[in-house]
Coordinates of C-alpha atoms and ligand atoms in Angstrom, one line a residue:
M1 CA 116.1 59.1 178.7
I2 CA 115.6 62.8 178.1
P3 CA 115.7 63.3 174.3
I4 CA 118.2 65.4 172.5
D5 CA 115.9 68.2 171.3
L6 CA 117.2 69.7 168.1
R7 CA 113.7 70.7 166.8
S8 CA 114.3 74.4 167.5
D9 CA 116.1 76.9 169.7
T10 CA 112.7 77.9 171.0
V11 CA 112.9 74.9 173.4
T12 CA 115.7 76.4 175.5
R13 CA 115.0 76.5 179.2
P14 CA 115.8 79.6 181.3
A15 CA 119.3 79.6 182.8
L16 CA 119.5 79.5 186.6
A17 CA 120.6 83.2 186.7
M18 CA 117.4 84.0 184.9
R19 CA 115.3 82.3 187.4
E20 CA 117.1 84.1 190.2
A21 CA 116.7 87.5 188.5
M22 CA 113.0 86.7 187.9
F23 CA 112.5 85.8 191.6
Y24 CA 114.1 89.1 192.8
A25 CA 112.8 91.3 190.0
E26 CA 111.5 94.7 191.0
V27 CA 108.0 95.2 189.5
G28 CA 105.4 97.8 188.9
D29 CA 102.4 98.2 186.7
D30 CA 103.7 98.4 183.1
G31 CA 100.2 99.6 182.1
Y32 CA 101.3 102.9 183.6
G33 CA 104.9 102.6 182.4
E34 CA 105.9 101.9 186.0
D35 CA 107.6 98.5 185.9
P36 CA 111.3 99.4 186.4
T37 CA 112.5 96.0 185.1
V38 CA 110.5 96.2 181.9
N39 CA 111.7 99.8 181.4
R40 CA 115.3 98.7 181.9
L41 CA 115.0 95.8 179.4
E42 CA 113.5 98.1 176.8
Q43 CA 116.2 100.7 177.3
L44 CA 119.0 98.1 177.3
A45 CA 117.7 96.6 174.0
A46 CA 117.3 100.0 172.4
E47 CA 120.9 101.0 173.4
L48 CA 122.4 97.7 172.2
C49 CA 120.6 98.1 168.9
G50 CA 121.4 101.8 168.5
K51 CA 117.7 102.8 168.5
E52 CA 115.8 105.4 170.4
A53 CA 113.3 103.1 172.1
G54 CA 112.2 99.5 172.7
L55 CA 109.0 97.6 173.5
F56 CA 108.8 94.3 175.3
V57 CA 106.5 92.0 173.4
S58 CA 105.2 88.5 174.1
S59 CA 106.7 86.8 171.0
G60 CA 108.6 87.3 167.8
T61 CA 105.3 87.0 165.9
Q62 CA 103.7 89.8 168.0
G63 CA 106.8 92.0 167.5
N64 CA 106.8 91.5 163.7
Q65 CA 103.1 92.0 163.3
I66 CA 103.0 95.1 165.5
A67 CA 105.7 96.5 163.2
V68 CA 103.6 95.8 160.2
M69 CA 100.6 97.4 161.8
V70 CA 102.6 100.6 162.4
H71 CA 104.2 100.7 158.9
A72 CA 101.4 99.4 156.7
G73 CA 97.6 99.3 156.3
R74 CA 94.7 98.6 154.0
G75 CA 95.5 98.9 150.3
Q76 CA 99.2 98.7 151.0
E77 CA 101.8 96.0 150.4
V78 CA 104.6 94.4 152.4
I79 CA 107.6 93.1 150.4
C80 CA 109.1 90.0 151.9
D81 CA 111.0 87.0 150.5
Y82 CA 108.8 84.0 149.6
Q83 CA 110.3 81.8 152.4
A84 CA 109.9 84.5 155.1
H85 CA 108.6 83.5 158.5
M86 CA 106.4 86.7 158.4
F87 CA 104.8 85.4 155.2
N88 CA 104.6 81.7 155.9
S89 CA 104.4 81.1 159.7
E90 CA 102.6 84.0 161.3
T91 CA 99.0 82.9 160.7
G92 CA 98.4 85.3 157.8
G93 CA 99.0 88.2 160.3
I94 CA 100.0 90.8 157.6
S95 CA 96.5 90.6 156.0
A96 CA 94.5 89.7 159.1
L97 CA 95.9 92.4 161.4
S98 CA 97.0 95.1 159.1
G99 CA 94.8 94.7 156.1
A100 CA 97.9 95.0 154.0
Q101 CA 98.9 92.3 151.5
P102 CA 102.3 90.5 151.4
C103 CA 104.3 90.7 148.2
P104 CA 106.5 87.6 148.3
V105 CA 109.7 87.9 146.2
M106 CA 111.6 84.9 145.0
A107 CA 115.0 85.0 146.7
P108 CA 117.0 81.8 146.2
D109 CA 118.9 81.9 149.5
G110 CA 116.2 83.8 151.4
K111 CA 118.2 87.1 151.1
L112 CA 116.6 90.1 149.4
T113 CA 118.8 92.3 147.3
P114 CA 118.1 95.7 145.6
E115 CA 117.9 93.9 142.2
L116 CA 115.2 91.6 143.6
I117 CA 113.3 94.3 145.5
E118 CA 113.1 97.2 143.0
P119 CA 110.9 95.4 140.4
A120 CA 108.5 94.6 143.3
I121 CA 108.1 98.2 144.4
R122 CA 104.8 99.5 143.1
E123 CA 104.3 102.5 140.9
R124 CA 102.1 105.1 142.6
K125 CA 98.9 104.5 140.5
M126 CA 95.3 104.9 141.6
N127 CA 94.5 101.2 141.0
A128 CA 97.8 99.7 142.4
P129 CA 98.5 98.7 146.0
Q130 CA 101.1 101.0 147.5
T131 CA 104.4 99.5 148.8
A132 CA 104.5 100.5 152.4
L133 CA 107.2 98.2 153.9
I134 CA 110.2 96.1 153.0
T135 CA 111.1 93.2 155.4
V136 CA 114.3 91.2 155.8
E137 CA 114.8 88.1 158.0
N138 CA 118.2 87.9 159.7
T139 CA 119.2 85.2 160.2
H140 CA 117.0 83.5 157.7
N141 CA 115.2 80.4 159.2
A142 CA 113.9 78.5 156.2
A143 CA 117.1 79.2 154.2
G144 CA 119.1 77.5 156.9
G145 CA 120.2 80.2 159.2
V146 CA 122.1 82.3 156.7
Y147 CA 122.9 85.9 157.7
Y148 CA 122.9 89.3 156.0
T149 CA 126.1 91.2 156.2
P150 CA 126.0 94.9 157.1
A151 CA 126.8 95.7 153.4
E152 CA 124.0 93.6 152.1
L153 CA 121.5 95.2 154.6
G154 CA 122.9 98.7 153.8
A155 CA 122.2 98.1 150.1
V156 CA 118.6 97.2 150.8
H157 CA 118.2 100.1 153.2
A158 CA 119.6 102.5 150.7
L159 CA 117.2 101.4 148.0
A160 CA 114.3 101.6 150.4
A161 CA 115.3 105.1 151.4
E162 CA 115.3 106.2 147.7
Y163 CA 111.6 105.3 147.6
G164 CA 110.8 106.6 151.1
I165 CA 109.9 103.0 152.2
P166 CA 110.8 101.8 155.8
V167 CA 112.6 98.5 156.4
H168 CA 111.7 96.1 159.2
M169 CA 114.1 93.4 160.2
D170 CA 112.7 90.1 161.5
G171 CA 115.6 89.7 163.9
A172 CA 114.4 86.6 165.7
R173 CA 118.0 85.3 165.5
V174 CA 119.8 88.6 164.9
A175 CA 122.0 87.8 167.9
N176 CA 123.2 84.7 166.0
A177 CA 123.9 86.9 162.9
A178 CA 125.9 89.4 165.0
V179 CA 127.9 86.8 166.8
A180 CA 128.6 84.8 163.7
Q181 CA 130.1 88.0 162.1
G182 CA 131.8 89.3 165.3
L183 CA 129.7 92.4 165.1
P184 CA 127.7 94.4 167.7
L185 CA 123.9 94.2 167.3
A186 CA 123.8 97.9 166.3
E187 CA 125.9 97.3 163.2
L188 CA 123.1 95.2 161.8
A189 CA 120.1 97.1 163.3
R190 CA 121.3 100.4 161.9
H191 CA 120.1 99.2 158.5
A192 CA 116.5 98.7 159.6
D193 CA 114.0 101.3 160.7
S194 CA 112.5 98.8 163.1
M195 CA 113.6 95.4 164.3
Q196 CA 112.2 92.6 166.4
M197 CA 114.7 90.5 168.3
C198 CA 113.8 87.3 170.1
L199 CA 115.0 86.8 173.7
S200 CA 113.4 83.3 173.9
K201 CA 115.3 81.4 171.3
G202 CA 119.1 81.0 171.5
L203 CA 119.3 83.6 174.3
C204 CA 117.3 81.3 176.5
A205 CA 114.8 83.7 178.1
P206 CA 111.5 81.9 178.8
V207 CA 109.3 84.4 177.0
G208 CA 109.4 87.3 174.7
S209 CA 111.0 89.6 172.2
V210 CA 111.9 93.2 172.1
L211 CA 110.8 95.5 169.2
V212 CA 113.2 98.5 168.7
G213 CA 113.0 101.6 166.6
S214 CA 112.4 105.4 166.8
A215 CA 110.6 106.9 169.8
E216 CA 107.6 107.7 167.6
F217 CA 107.6 104.2 166.1
I218 CA 107.6 102.6 169.6
R219 CA 104.9 105.0 170.8
Q220 CA 102.6 103.7 168.0
A221 CA 103.8 100.1 168.5
R222 CA 102.8 100.3 172.2
R223 CA 99.3 101.4 171.2
Y224 CA 99.0 98.4 168.8
R225 CA 100.3 96.0 171.4
R226 CA 97.5 97.2 173.7
L227 CA 95.0 96.9 170.8
L228 CA 96.1 93.3 170.5
G229 CA 95.6 92.7 174.2
G230 CA 99.3 92.6 174.7
G231 CA 99.5 95.2 177.5
M232 CA 101.1 93.6 180.6
R233 CA 101.2 94.5 184.2
Q234 CA 104.1 93.3 186.6
A235 CA 105.9 91.9 183.5
G236 CA 109.2 92.7 185.1
I237 CA 109.3 89.1 186.3
L238 CA 109.6 88.1 182.6
A239 CA 111.7 91.1 181.6
A240 CA 114.3 90.3 184.2
A241 CA 115.2 87.1 182.3
G242 CA 115.4 89.1 179.1
I243 CA 118.0 91.4 180.7
V244 CA 120.1 88.4 181.7
A245 CA 119.8 87.2 178.2
L246 CA 121.0 90.4 176.6
E247 CA 123.8 90.9 179.2
T248 CA 125.2 87.4 179.3
M249 CA 124.0 85.0 176.7
L250 CA 125.2 86.4 173.4
P251 CA 128.9 85.2 173.4
R252 CA 127.9 81.6 174.0
L253 CA 126.0 81.5 170.7
A254 CA 129.4 80.8 169.2
D255 CA 129.2 77.4 170.9
D256 CA 125.9 76.7 169.1
H257 CA 127.4 77.7 165.8
R258 CA 130.4 75.4 166.4
N259 CA 128.1 72.5 167.2
A260 CA 126.1 73.2 164.1
G261 CA 129.2 73.3 162.0
Q262 CA 130.5 70.0 163.4
L263 CA 127.1 68.4 162.8
A264 CA 127.0 69.7 159.2
Q265 CA 130.5 68.5 158.4
A266 CA 129.6 65.0 159.6
I267 CA 126.4 64.9 157.6
A268 CA 128.3 65.9 154.5
T269 CA 130.3 62.7 154.8
T270 CA 127.1 60.6 154.4
R271 CA 124.8 60.3 151.4
L272 CA 122.5 62.9 152.9
R273 CA 122.5 66.1 150.9
I274 CA 123.6 69.3 152.6
D275 CA 124.8 72.8 151.5
L276 CA 127.7 73.5 153.9
E277 CA 127.9 77.1 152.8
R278 CA 124.5 77.8 154.2
V279 CA 125.5 76.5 157.7
Q280 CA 126.6 79.9 159.0
T281 CA 124.9 79.9 162.5
N282 CA 122.9 77.4 164.5
I283 CA 120.5 75.9 161.9
V284 CA 121.4 72.7 159.9
L285 CA 119.1 71.7 157.0
F286 CA 119.7 68.5 155.1
D287 CA 117.9 66.5 152.5
T288 CA 117.0 62.8 152.9
A289 CA 116.1 62.2 149.2
P290 CA 119.4 60.5 148.3
L291 CA 118.6 57.8 150.9
G292 CA 115.2 57.2 149.3
V293 CA 113.4 58.1 152.6
S294 CA 111.2 61.1 153.5
A295 CA 112.2 63.6 156.1
A296 CA 109.3 62.3 158.2
E297 CA 110.6 58.7 158.1
F298 CA 114.1 59.8 158.9
I299 CA 112.8 61.9 161.9
V300 CA 110.9 58.8 163.2
R301 CA 114.2 56.8 163.1
L302 CA 116.0 59.6 164.9
R303 CA 113.3 59.7 167.6
E304 CA 113.8 56.0 168.2
H305 CA 117.4 56.9 169.1
G306 CA 116.3 59.7 171.4
I307 CA 116.9 62.6 169.0
L308 CA 114.2 65.1 168.1
A309 CA 114.4 67.0 164.8
G310 CA 112.1 69.2 162.7
N311 CA 110.5 68.9 159.3
A312 CA 108.9 72.0 158.2
Y313 CA 110.4 72.8 154.8
G314 CA 109.3 70.2 152.3
R315 CA 109.0 66.5 152.0
N316 CA 112.7 65.6 152.3
K317 CA 114.2 68.4 154.3
V318 CA 115.1 67.9 158.0
R319 CA 116.0 70.8 160.2
M320 CA 118.2 70.6 163.3
V321 CA 118.8 73.7 165.5
T322 CA 121.6 73.7 168.0
H323 CA 121.2 75.6 171.2
H324 CA 122.2 76.1 174.9
D325 CA 120.5 72.8 176.1
V326 CA 122.4 70.6 173.6
S327 CA 126.0 69.8 174.6
A328 CA 129.0 68.9 172.4
G329 CA 128.7 65.3 173.7
Q330 CA 125.1 65.1 172.6
I331 CA 126.1 66.4 169.2
E332 CA 128.7 63.7 168.9
Y333 CA 126.0 61.1 169.8
T334 CA 123.7 62.6 167.2
I335 CA 126.4 62.4 164.6
S336 CA 127.0 58.7 165.3
V337 CA 123.2 58.0 165.0
I338 CA 122.9 60.0 161.7
Q339 CA 125.9 58.2 160.2
R340 CA 124.5 54.8 161.2
L341 CA 121.0 55.6 159.9
A342 CA 122.4 57.0 156.6
G343 CA 124.5 53.9 156.2
E344 CA 121.7 51.5 156.9
A345 CA 119.0 53.2 154.7
C346 CA 118.5 51.3 151.5
Ligands
LIG1 C1 112.6 83.9 161.7 C2 111.6 83.8 162.7 N1 110.8 84.9 162.9 C3 109.9 84.9 163.9 C4 109.6 83.8 164.6 C5 108.4 83.9 165.6 O1 108.9 83.8 166.9 P1 107.8 83.4 168.0 O2 106.5 84.0 167.7 O3 107.8 81.9 167.9 O4 108.4 83.9 169.3 C6 110.3 82.7 164.4 C7 110.0 81.4 165.2 N2 110.4 80.2 164.5 C8 110.1 79.0 165.2 C9 111.2 78.0 164.9 O5 112.1 78.4 164.1 O6 111.1 76.9 165.5 C10 108.7 78.5 164.7 C11 109.0 77.9 163.3 O7 107.8 79.4 164.5 C12 111.3 82.7 163.4 O8 112.1 81.6 163.2

């Protein structure tokens, strides 16, 4: 039996239309800027996000870390929230690649606000690191997929502008944030100087992200991608799937959000602990402590029933992520299993 894989939306397989587009993709040498499909993807992403230019990158991590390399360097600091993916799950890239240091800020629901950021902005003193970048994560993974509204982003961007500091958005799931709010991508991207957007998560492309920003930012980002060995050749074969993702796969994210909401509502009827207000998109986090079992134990029991879930955020926290390859019927089955396991646990 093929398991119901709720570990992450990174497991999505390319849609048939993507495979067809990949097969017929017109290609060239992207090293010379001559791959027409890569160029079209980068232009499409920039247009959708209301930015001057875009760069096709191999992953969300590569996009985020290239942005840091452009914005920040040695003796400088990158403000992020303490649960940020860029701080916790990118292999120490801020320090390792840019020589900058992260400045993690305690943000209870993962979302930074001007009140939380301003005290972390360094005074310009000879012996102090210089704040070079402020990052926001939208939606926020470890906080359970919560999104920033345009007003919340605008407040952060306005404060950053007062200090002349750029804002980078880790928009791995910005498409989810936009669809959940019924907004165009540009309405969120406008409050960031640079943004990385994953094509390979809920949007189902097999590989990659797009980094968007000013023409000058992307010119520098392209150089750092090459420095990292990220220059590609006939990458139009991969970019073709990204074009299909951007052109066709955003509206259906609402299905994932509906499935996540149904799952969360059902979990709330059990003894498992869940914060329903945080279930705003396709991520469902719940706590197994009330059952007296660890997340790891609960995940083993789920696996015995053909369901895969994730455990990356503490001893008792289970993460489930809905996506294109999990149907409503599979969600109903998952609910029945969770209710049974929660009922059985001592
Ligand atoms: C907010 C955010 N920003 C960046 C990334 C990195 O994207 P990739 O490097 O995996 O393409 C991720 C991936 N997140 C993955 C997941 O959620 O399963 C794993 C944890 O890395 C992310 O959640």
